[in-house]
PDB file of C-alpha atoms and ligand atoms in Angstrom:
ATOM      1  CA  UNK Q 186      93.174 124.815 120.818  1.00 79.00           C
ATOM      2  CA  UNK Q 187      89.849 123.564 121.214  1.00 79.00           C
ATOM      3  CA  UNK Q 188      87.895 124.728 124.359  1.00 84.00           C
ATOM      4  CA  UNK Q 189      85.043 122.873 125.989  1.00 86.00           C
ATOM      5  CA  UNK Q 190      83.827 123.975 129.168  1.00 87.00           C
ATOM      6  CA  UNK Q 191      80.703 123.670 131.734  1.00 88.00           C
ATOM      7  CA  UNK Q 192      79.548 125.380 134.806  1.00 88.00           C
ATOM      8  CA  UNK Q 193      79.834 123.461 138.617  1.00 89.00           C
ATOM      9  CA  UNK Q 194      77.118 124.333 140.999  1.00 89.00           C
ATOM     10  CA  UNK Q 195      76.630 123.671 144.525  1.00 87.00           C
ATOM     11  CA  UNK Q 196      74.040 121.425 146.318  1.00 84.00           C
ATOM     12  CA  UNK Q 197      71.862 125.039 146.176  1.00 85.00           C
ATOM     13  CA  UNK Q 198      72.112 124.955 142.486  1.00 86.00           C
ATOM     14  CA  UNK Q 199      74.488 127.744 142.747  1.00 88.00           C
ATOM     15  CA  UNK Q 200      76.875 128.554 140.028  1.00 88.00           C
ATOM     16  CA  UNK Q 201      80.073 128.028 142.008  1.00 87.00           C
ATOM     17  CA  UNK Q 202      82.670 128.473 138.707  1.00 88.00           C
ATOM     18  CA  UNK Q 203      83.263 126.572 135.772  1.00 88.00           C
ATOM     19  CA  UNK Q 204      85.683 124.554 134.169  1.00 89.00           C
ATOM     20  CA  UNK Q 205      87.173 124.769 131.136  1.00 89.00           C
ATOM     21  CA  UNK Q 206      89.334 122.133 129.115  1.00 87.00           C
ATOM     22  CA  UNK Q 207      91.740 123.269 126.867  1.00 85.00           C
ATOM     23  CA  UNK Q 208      92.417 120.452 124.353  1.00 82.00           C
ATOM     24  CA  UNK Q 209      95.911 121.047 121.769  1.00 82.00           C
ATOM     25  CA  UNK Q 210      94.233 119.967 118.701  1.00 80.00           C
ATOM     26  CA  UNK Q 211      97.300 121.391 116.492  1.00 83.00           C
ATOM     27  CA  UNK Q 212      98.645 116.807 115.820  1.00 83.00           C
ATOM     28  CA  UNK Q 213      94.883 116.276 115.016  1.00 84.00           C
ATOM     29  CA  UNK Q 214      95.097 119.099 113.066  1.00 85.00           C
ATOM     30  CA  UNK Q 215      97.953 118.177 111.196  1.00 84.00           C
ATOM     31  CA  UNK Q 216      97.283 114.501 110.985  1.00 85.00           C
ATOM     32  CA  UNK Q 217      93.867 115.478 109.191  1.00 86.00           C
ATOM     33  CA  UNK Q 218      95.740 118.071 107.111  1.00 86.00           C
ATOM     34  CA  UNK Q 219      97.941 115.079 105.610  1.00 83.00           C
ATOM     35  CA  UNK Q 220      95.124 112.218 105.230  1.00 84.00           C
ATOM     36  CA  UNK Q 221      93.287 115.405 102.705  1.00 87.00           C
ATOM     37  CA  UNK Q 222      96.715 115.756 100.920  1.00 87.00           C
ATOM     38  CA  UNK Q 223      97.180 112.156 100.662  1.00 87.00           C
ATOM     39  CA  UNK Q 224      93.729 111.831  99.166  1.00 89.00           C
ATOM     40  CA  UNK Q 225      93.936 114.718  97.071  1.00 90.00           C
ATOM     41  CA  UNK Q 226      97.345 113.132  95.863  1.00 89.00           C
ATOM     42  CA  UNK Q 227      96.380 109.461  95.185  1.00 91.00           C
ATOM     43  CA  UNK Q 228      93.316 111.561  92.550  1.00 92.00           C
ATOM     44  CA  UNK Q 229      96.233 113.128  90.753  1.00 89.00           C
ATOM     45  CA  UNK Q 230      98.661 110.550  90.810  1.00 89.00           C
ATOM     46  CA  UNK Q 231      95.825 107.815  89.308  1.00 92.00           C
ATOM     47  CA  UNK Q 232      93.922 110.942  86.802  1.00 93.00           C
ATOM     48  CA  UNK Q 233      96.938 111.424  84.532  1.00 89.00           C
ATOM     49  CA  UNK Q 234      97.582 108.319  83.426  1.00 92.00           C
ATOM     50  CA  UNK Q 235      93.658 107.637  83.348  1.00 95.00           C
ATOM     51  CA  UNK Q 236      93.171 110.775  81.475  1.00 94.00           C
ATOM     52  CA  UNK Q 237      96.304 109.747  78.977  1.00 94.00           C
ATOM     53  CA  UNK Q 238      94.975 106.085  78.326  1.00 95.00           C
ATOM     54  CA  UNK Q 239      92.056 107.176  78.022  1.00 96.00           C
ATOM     55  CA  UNK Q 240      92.967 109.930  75.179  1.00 94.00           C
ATOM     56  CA  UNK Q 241      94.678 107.686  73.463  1.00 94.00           C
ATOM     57  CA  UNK Q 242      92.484 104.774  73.265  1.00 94.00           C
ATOM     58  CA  UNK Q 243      89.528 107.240  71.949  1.00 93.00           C
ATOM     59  CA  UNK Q 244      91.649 108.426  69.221  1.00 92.00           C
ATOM     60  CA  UNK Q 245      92.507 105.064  67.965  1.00 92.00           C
ATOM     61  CA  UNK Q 246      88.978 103.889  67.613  1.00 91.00           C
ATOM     62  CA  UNK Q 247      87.912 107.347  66.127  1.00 90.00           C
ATOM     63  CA  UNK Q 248      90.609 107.827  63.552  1.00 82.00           C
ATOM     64  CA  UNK Q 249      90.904 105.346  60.956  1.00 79.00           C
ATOM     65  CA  UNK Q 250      93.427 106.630  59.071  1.00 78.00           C
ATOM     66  CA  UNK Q 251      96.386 106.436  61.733  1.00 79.00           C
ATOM     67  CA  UNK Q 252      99.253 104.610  60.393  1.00 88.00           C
ATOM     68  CA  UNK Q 253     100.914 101.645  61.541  1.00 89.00           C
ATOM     69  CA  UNK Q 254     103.991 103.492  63.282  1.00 91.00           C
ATOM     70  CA  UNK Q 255     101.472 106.030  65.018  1.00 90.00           C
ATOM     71  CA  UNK Q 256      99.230 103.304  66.318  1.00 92.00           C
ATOM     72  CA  UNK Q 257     102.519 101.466  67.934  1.00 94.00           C
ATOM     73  CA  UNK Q 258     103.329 104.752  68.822  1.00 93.00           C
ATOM     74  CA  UNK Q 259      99.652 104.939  70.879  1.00 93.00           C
ATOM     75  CA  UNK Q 260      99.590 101.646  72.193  1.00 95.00           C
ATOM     76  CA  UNK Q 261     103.208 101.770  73.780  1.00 95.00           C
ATOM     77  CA  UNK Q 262     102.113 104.780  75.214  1.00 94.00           C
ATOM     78  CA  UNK Q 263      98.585 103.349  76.427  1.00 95.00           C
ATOM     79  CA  UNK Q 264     101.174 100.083  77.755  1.00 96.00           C
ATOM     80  CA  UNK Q 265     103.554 102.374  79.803  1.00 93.00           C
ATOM     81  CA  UNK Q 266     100.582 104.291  81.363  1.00 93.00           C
ATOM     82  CA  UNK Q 267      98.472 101.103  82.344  1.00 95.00           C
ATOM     83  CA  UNK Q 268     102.208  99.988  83.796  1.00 93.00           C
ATOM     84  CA  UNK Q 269     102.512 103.182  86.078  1.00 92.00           C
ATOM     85  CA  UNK Q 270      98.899 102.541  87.099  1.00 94.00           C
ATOM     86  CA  UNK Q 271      99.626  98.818  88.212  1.00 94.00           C
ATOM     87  CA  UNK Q 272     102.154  99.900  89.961  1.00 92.00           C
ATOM     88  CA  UNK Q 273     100.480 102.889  91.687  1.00 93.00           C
ATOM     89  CA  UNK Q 274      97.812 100.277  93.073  1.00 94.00           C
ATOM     90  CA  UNK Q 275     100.195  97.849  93.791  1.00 92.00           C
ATOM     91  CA  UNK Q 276     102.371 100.365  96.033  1.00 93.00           C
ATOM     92  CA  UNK Q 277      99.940 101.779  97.913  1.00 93.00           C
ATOM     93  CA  UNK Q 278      98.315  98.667  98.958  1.00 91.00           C
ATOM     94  CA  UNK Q 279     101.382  97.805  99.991  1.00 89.00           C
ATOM     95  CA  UNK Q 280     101.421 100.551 101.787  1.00 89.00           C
ATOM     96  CA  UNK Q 281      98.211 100.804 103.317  1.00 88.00           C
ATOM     97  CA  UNK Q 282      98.899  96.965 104.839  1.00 86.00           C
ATOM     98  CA  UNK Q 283     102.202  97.867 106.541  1.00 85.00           C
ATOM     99  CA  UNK Q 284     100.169 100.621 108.369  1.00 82.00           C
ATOM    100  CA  UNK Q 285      97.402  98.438 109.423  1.00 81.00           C
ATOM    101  CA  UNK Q 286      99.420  95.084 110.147  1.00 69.00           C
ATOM    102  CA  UNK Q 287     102.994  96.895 110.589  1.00 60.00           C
ATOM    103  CA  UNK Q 288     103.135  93.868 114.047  1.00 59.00           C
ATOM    104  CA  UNK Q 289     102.304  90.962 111.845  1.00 75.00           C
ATOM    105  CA  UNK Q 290     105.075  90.676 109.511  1.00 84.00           C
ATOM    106  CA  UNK Q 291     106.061  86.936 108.361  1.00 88.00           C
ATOM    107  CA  UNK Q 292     109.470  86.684 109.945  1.00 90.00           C
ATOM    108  CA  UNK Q 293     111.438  83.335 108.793  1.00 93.00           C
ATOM    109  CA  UNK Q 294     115.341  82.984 109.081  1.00 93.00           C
ATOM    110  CA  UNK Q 295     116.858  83.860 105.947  1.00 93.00           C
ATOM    111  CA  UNK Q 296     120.132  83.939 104.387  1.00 92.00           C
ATOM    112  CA  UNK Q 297     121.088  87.060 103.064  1.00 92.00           C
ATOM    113  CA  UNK Q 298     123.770  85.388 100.038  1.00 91.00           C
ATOM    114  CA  UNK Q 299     120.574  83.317  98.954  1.00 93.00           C
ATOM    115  CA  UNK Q 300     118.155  86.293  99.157  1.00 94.00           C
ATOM    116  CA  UNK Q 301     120.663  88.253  97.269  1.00 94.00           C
ATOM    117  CA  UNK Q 302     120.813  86.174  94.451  1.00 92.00           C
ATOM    118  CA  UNK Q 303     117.000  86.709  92.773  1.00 91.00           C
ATOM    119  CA  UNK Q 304     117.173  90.521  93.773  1.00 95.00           C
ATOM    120  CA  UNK Q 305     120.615  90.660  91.805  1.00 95.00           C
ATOM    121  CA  UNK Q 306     119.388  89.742  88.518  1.00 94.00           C
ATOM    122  CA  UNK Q 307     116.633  92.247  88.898  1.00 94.00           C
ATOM    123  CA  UNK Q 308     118.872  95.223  89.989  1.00 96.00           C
ATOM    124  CA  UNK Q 309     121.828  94.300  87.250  1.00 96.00           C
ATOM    125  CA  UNK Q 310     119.499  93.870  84.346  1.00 96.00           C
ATOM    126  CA  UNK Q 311     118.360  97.320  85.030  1.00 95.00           C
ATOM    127  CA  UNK Q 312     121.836  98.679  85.689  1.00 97.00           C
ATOM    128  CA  UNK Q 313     122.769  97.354  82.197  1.00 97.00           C
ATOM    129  CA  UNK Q 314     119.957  98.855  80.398  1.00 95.00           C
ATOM    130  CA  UNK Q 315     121.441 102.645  81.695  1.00 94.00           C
ATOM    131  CA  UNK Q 316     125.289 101.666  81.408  1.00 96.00           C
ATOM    132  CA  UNK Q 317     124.829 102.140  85.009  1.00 97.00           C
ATOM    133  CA  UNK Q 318     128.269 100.000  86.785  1.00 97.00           C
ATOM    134  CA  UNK Q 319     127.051  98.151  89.319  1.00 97.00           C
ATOM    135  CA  UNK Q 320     129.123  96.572  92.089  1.00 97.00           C
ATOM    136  CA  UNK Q 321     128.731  94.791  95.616  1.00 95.00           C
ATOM    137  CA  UNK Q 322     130.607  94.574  98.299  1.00 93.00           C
ATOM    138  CA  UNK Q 323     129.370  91.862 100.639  1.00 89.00           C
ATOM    139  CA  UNK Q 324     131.412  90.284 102.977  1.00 81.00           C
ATOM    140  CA  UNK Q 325     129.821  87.709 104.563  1.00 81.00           C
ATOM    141  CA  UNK Q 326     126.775  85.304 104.485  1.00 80.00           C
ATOM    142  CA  UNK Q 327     124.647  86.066 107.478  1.00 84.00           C
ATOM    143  CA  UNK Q 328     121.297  84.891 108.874  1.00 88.00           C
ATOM    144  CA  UNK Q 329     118.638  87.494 109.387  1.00 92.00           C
ATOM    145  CA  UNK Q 330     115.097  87.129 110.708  1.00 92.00           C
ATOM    146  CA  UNK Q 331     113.029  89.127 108.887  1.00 93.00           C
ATOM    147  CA  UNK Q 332     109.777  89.057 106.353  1.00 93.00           C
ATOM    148  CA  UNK Q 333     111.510  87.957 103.253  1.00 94.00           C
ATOM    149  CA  UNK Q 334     109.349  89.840 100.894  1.00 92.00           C
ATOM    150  CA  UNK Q 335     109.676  93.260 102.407  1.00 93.00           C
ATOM    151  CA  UNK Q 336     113.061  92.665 102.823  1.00 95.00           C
ATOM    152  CA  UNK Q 337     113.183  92.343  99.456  1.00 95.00           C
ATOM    153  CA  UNK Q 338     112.044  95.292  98.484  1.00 95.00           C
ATOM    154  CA  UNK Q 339     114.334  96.946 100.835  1.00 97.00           C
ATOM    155  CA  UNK Q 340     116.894  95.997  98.374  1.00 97.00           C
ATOM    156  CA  UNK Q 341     115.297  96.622  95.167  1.00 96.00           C
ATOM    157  CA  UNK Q 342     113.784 100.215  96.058  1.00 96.00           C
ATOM    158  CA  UNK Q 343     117.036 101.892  97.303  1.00 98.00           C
ATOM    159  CA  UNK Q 344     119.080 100.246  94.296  1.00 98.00           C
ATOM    160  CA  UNK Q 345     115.960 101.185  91.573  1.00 96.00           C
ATOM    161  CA  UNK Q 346     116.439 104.697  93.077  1.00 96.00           C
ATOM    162  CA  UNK Q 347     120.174 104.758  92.708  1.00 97.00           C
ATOM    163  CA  UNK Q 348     119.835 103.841  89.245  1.00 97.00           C
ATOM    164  CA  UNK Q 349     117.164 105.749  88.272  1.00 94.00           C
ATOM    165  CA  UNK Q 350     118.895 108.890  90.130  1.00 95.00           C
ATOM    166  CA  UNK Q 351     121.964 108.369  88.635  1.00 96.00           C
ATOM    167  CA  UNK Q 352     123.003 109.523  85.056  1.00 96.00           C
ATOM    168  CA  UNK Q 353     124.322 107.159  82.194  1.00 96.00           C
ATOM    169  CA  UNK Q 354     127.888 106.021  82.509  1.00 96.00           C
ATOM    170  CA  UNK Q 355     127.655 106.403  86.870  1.00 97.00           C
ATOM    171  CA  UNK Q 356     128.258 104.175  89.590  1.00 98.00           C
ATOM    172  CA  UNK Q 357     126.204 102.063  92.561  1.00 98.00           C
ATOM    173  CA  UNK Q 358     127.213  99.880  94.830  1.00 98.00           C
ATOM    174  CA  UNK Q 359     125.248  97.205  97.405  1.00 97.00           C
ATOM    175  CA  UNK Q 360     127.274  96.848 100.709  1.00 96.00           C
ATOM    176  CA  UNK Q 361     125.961  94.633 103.067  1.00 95.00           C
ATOM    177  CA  UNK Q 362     128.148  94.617 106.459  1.00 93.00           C
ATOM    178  CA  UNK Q 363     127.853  92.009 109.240  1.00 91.00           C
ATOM    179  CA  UNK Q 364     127.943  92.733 112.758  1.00 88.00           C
ATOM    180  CA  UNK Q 365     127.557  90.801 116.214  1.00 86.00           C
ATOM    181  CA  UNK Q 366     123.723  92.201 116.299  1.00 89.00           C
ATOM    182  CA  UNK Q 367     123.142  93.835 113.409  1.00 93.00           C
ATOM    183  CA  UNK Q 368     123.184  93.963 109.216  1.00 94.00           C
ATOM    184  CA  UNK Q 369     124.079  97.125 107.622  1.00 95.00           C
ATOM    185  CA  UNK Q 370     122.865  97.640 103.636  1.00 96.00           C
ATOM    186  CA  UNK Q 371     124.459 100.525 102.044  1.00 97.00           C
ATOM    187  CA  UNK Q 372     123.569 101.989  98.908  1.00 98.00           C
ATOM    188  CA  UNK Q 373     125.102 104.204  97.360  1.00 98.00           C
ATOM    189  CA  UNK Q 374     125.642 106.075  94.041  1.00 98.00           C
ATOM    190  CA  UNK Q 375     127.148 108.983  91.782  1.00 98.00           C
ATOM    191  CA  UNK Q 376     124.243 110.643  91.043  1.00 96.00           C
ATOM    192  CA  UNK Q 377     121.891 113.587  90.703  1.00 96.00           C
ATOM    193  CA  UNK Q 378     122.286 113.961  94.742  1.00 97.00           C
ATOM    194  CA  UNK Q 379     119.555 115.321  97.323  1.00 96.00           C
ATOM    195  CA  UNK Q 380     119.493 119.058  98.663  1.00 95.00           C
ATOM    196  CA  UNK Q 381     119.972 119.312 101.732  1.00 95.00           C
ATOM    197  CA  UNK Q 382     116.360 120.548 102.658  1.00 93.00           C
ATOM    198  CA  UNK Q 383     114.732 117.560 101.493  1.00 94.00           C
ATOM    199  CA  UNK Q 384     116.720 114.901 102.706  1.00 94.00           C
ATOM    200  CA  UNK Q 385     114.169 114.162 105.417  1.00 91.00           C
ATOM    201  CA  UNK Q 386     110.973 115.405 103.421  1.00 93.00           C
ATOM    202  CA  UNK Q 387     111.668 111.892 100.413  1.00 95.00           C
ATOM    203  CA  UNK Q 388     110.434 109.557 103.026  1.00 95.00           C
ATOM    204  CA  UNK Q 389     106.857 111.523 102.794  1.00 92.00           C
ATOM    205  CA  UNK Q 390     104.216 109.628 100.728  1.00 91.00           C
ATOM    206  CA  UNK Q 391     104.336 111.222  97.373  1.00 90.00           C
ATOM    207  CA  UNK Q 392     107.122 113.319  97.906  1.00 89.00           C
ATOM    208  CA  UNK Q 393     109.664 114.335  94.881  1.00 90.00           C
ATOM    209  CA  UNK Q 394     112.467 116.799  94.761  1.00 90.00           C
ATOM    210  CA  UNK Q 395     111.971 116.471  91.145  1.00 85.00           C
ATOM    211  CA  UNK Q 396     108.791 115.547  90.158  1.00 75.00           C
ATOM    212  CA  UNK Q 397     108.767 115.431  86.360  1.00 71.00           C
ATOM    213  CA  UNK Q 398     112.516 113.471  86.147  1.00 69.00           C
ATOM    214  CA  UNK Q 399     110.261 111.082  88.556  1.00 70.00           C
ATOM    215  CA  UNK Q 400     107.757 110.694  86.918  1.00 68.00           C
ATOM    216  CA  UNK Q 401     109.786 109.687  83.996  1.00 72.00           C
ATOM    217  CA  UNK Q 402     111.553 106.998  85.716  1.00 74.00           C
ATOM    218  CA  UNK Q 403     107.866 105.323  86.323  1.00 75.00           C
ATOM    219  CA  UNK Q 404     108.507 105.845  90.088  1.00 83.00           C
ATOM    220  CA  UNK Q 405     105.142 106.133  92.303  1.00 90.00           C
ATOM    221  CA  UNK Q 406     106.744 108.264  94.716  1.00 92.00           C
ATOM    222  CA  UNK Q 407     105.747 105.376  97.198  1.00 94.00           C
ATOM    223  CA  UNK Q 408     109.121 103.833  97.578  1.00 95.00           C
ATOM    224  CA  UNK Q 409     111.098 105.456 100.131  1.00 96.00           C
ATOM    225  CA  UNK Q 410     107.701 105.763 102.188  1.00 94.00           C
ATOM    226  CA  UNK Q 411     107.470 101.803 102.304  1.00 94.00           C
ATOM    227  CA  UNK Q 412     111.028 101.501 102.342  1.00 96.00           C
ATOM    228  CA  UNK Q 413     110.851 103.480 105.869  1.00 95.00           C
ATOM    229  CA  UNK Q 414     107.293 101.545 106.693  1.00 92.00           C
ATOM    230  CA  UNK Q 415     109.371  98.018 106.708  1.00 94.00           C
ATOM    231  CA  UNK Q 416     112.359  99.416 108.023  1.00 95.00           C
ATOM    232  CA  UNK Q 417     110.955 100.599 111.112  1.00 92.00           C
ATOM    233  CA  UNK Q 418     108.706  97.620 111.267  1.00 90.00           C
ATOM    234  CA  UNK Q 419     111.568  95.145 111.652  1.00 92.00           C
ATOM    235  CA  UNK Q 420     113.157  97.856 114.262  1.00 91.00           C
ATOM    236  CA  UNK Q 421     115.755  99.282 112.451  1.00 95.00           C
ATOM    237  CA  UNK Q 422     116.977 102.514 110.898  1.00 97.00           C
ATOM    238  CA  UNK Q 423     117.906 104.405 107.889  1.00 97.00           C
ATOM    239  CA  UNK Q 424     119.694 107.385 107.810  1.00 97.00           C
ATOM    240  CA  UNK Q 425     120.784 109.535 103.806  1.00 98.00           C
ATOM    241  CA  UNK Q 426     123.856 111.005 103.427  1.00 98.00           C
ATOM    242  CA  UNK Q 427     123.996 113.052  99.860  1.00 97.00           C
ATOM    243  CA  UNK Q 428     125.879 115.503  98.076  1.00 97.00           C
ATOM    244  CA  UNK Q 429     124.627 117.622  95.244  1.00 96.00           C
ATOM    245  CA  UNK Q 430     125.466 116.660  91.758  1.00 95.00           C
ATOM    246  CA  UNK Q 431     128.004 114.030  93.200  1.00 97.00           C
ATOM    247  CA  UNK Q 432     125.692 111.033  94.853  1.00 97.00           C
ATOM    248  CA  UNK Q 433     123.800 109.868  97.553  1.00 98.00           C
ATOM    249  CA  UNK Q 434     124.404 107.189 100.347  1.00 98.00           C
ATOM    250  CA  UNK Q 435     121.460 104.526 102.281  1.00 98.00           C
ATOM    251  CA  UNK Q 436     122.247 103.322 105.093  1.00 98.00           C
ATOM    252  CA  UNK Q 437     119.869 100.674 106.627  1.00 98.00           C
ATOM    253  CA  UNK Q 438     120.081  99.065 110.150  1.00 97.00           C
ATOM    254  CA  UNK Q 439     118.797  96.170 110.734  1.00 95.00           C
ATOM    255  CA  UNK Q 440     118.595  94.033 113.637  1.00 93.00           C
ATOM    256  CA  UNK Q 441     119.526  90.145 113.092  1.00 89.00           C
ATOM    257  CA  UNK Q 442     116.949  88.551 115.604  1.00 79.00           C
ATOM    258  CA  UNK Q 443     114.428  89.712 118.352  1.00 54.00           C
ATOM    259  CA  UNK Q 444     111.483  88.433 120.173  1.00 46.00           C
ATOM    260  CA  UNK Q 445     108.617  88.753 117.623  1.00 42.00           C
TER     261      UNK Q 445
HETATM  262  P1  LIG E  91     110.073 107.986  93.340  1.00 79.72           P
HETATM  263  O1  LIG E  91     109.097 107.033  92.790  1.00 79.72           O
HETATM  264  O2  LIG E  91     109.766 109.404  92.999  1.00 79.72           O
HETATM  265  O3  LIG E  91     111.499 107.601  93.061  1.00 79.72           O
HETATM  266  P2  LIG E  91     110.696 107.480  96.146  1.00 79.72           P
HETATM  267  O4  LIG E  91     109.813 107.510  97.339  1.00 79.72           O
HETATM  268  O5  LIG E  91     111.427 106.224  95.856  1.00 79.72           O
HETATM  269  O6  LIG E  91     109.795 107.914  94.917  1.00 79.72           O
HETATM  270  O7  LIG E  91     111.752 108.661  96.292  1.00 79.72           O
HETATM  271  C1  LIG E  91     111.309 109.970  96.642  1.00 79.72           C
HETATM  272  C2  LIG E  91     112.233 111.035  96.059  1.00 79.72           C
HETATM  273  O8  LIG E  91     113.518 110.976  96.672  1.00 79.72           O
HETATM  274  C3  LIG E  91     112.510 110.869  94.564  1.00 79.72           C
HETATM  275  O9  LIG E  91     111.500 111.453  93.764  1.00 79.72           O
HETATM  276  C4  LIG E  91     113.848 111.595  94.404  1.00 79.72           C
HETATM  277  O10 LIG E  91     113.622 112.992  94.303  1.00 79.72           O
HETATM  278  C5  LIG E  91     114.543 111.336  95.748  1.00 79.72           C
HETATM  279  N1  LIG E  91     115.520 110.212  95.685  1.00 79.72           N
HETATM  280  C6  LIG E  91     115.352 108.943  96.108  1.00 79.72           C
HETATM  281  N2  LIG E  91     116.464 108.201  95.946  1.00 79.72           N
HETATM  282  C7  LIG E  91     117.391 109.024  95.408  1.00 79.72           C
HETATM  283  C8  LIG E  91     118.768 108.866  95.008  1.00 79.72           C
HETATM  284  N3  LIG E  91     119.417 107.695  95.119  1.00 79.72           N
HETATM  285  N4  LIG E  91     119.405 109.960  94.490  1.00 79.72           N
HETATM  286  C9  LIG E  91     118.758 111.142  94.374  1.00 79.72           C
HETATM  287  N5  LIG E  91     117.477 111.355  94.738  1.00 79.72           N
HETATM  288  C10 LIG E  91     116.781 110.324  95.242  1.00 79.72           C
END
């Protein structure tokens, strides 16, 4: 609590009581509490791959006698880092603009089958590089309004996730149901699975249950956060379902139309 408080007098000038406000500063608290840890996490998240490139780059120019396959070997590295980097900005100013502007999304009318079709090659191309067997199960063609970028990446974050989170050889599926109101997405897959415990903590900025098979999947640690940003932005839901060591489900709601 934080306590202010001041003395009343009378029209004598004297002291009559005093008042005393008693504010509940324990939200304020907290909501400070997570801006530091945010802060402190972005420094992390952008030093290491700073620090690597960095490392690397120095001992190219200093050493002379590296060999070709050791140089590759650098550069790839120096590549993959700069990659994770890119992506780090690019996520969290994504991220930071659905918190400042989450009311002025660009809503158009779009057709989910047509949407569907760029975000498929994405999603199978990566399926294909993990022998990962992807299927859909779509039963309709619907009309949604909705910002077609972020819807977008609706899609492509919960299926990147089920790949990444699912060993070689598994299986995801894309189901997108139709109702009178509504569009359900449903991922799901035979992976890794979530504990129990943290099924509501991975929708936290930065939050990993694992975070060194994470960080090997070039993941930010963004995704489900903006995932839930857009989701709740265009009034809908999303609700996880998972089972240890046999898979995970995502189930977004979605409204079809409503008065922007
Ligand atoms: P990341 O970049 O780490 O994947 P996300 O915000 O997309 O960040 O996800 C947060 C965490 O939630 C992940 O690090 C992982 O531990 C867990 N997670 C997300 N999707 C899945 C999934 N399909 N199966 C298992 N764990 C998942």
């Amino acid at each position: 609590f934080e306590i202010v408080g001041a003395p009343i007098f009378n029209e004598a000038n004297d002291l009559k009581g005093a008042v005393l406000v008693f504010h509940d500063i324990t939200e304020l608290k907290r909501l400070e509490q997570m801006r530091k840890d945010f802060v402190a996490n972005v420094s992390h998240e952008l030093k290491t791959p700073i620090t690597s490139i960095r490392g690397f780059a120095e001992t190219l120019l200093e050493d002379d006698m590296v060999n070709e396959e050791i140089r590759n070997q650098f550069l790839t590295i120096i590549l993959t880092e700069s990659e994770r980097l890119q992506a780090l900005v690019y996520d969290l100013l994504e991220l930071s603009k659905l918190e400042k502007d989450e009311l002025r999304l660009n809503y158009e009318t779009i057709h989910i089958n047509e949407l569907l079709v760029g975000i498929l090659t994405i999603v199978e191309q990566q399926a294909q590089k993990k022998q990962i067997n992807f299927t859909t199960t779509i039963e309709e063609d619907s009309k949604i309004r909705a910002d077609r970028d972020r819807l977008k990446q609706i899609f492509i974050n919960l299926i990147s996730n089920a790949i990444n989170y699912t060993p070689v050889g598994g299986k995801v599926d894309l189901g997108v149901h139709i109702t009178k109101d509504s569009i359900e997405i449903v991922v799901s897959d035979t992976g890794i699975g979530i504990p129990e415990e943290f099924k509501d903590r991975i929708f936290e900025r930065f939050y990993r249950v694992d975070r060194a098979r994470s960080r090997n999947t070039g993941g930010t640690g963004l995704g489900l956060a903006i995932v839930k940003h857009i989701v709740e932005a265009h009034r809908g839901s999303i609700k996880v379902e998972s089972k240890v060591d046999k898979g995970t489900i995502f189930r977004v709601n979605l409204p079809k139309s409503f008065l922007d």
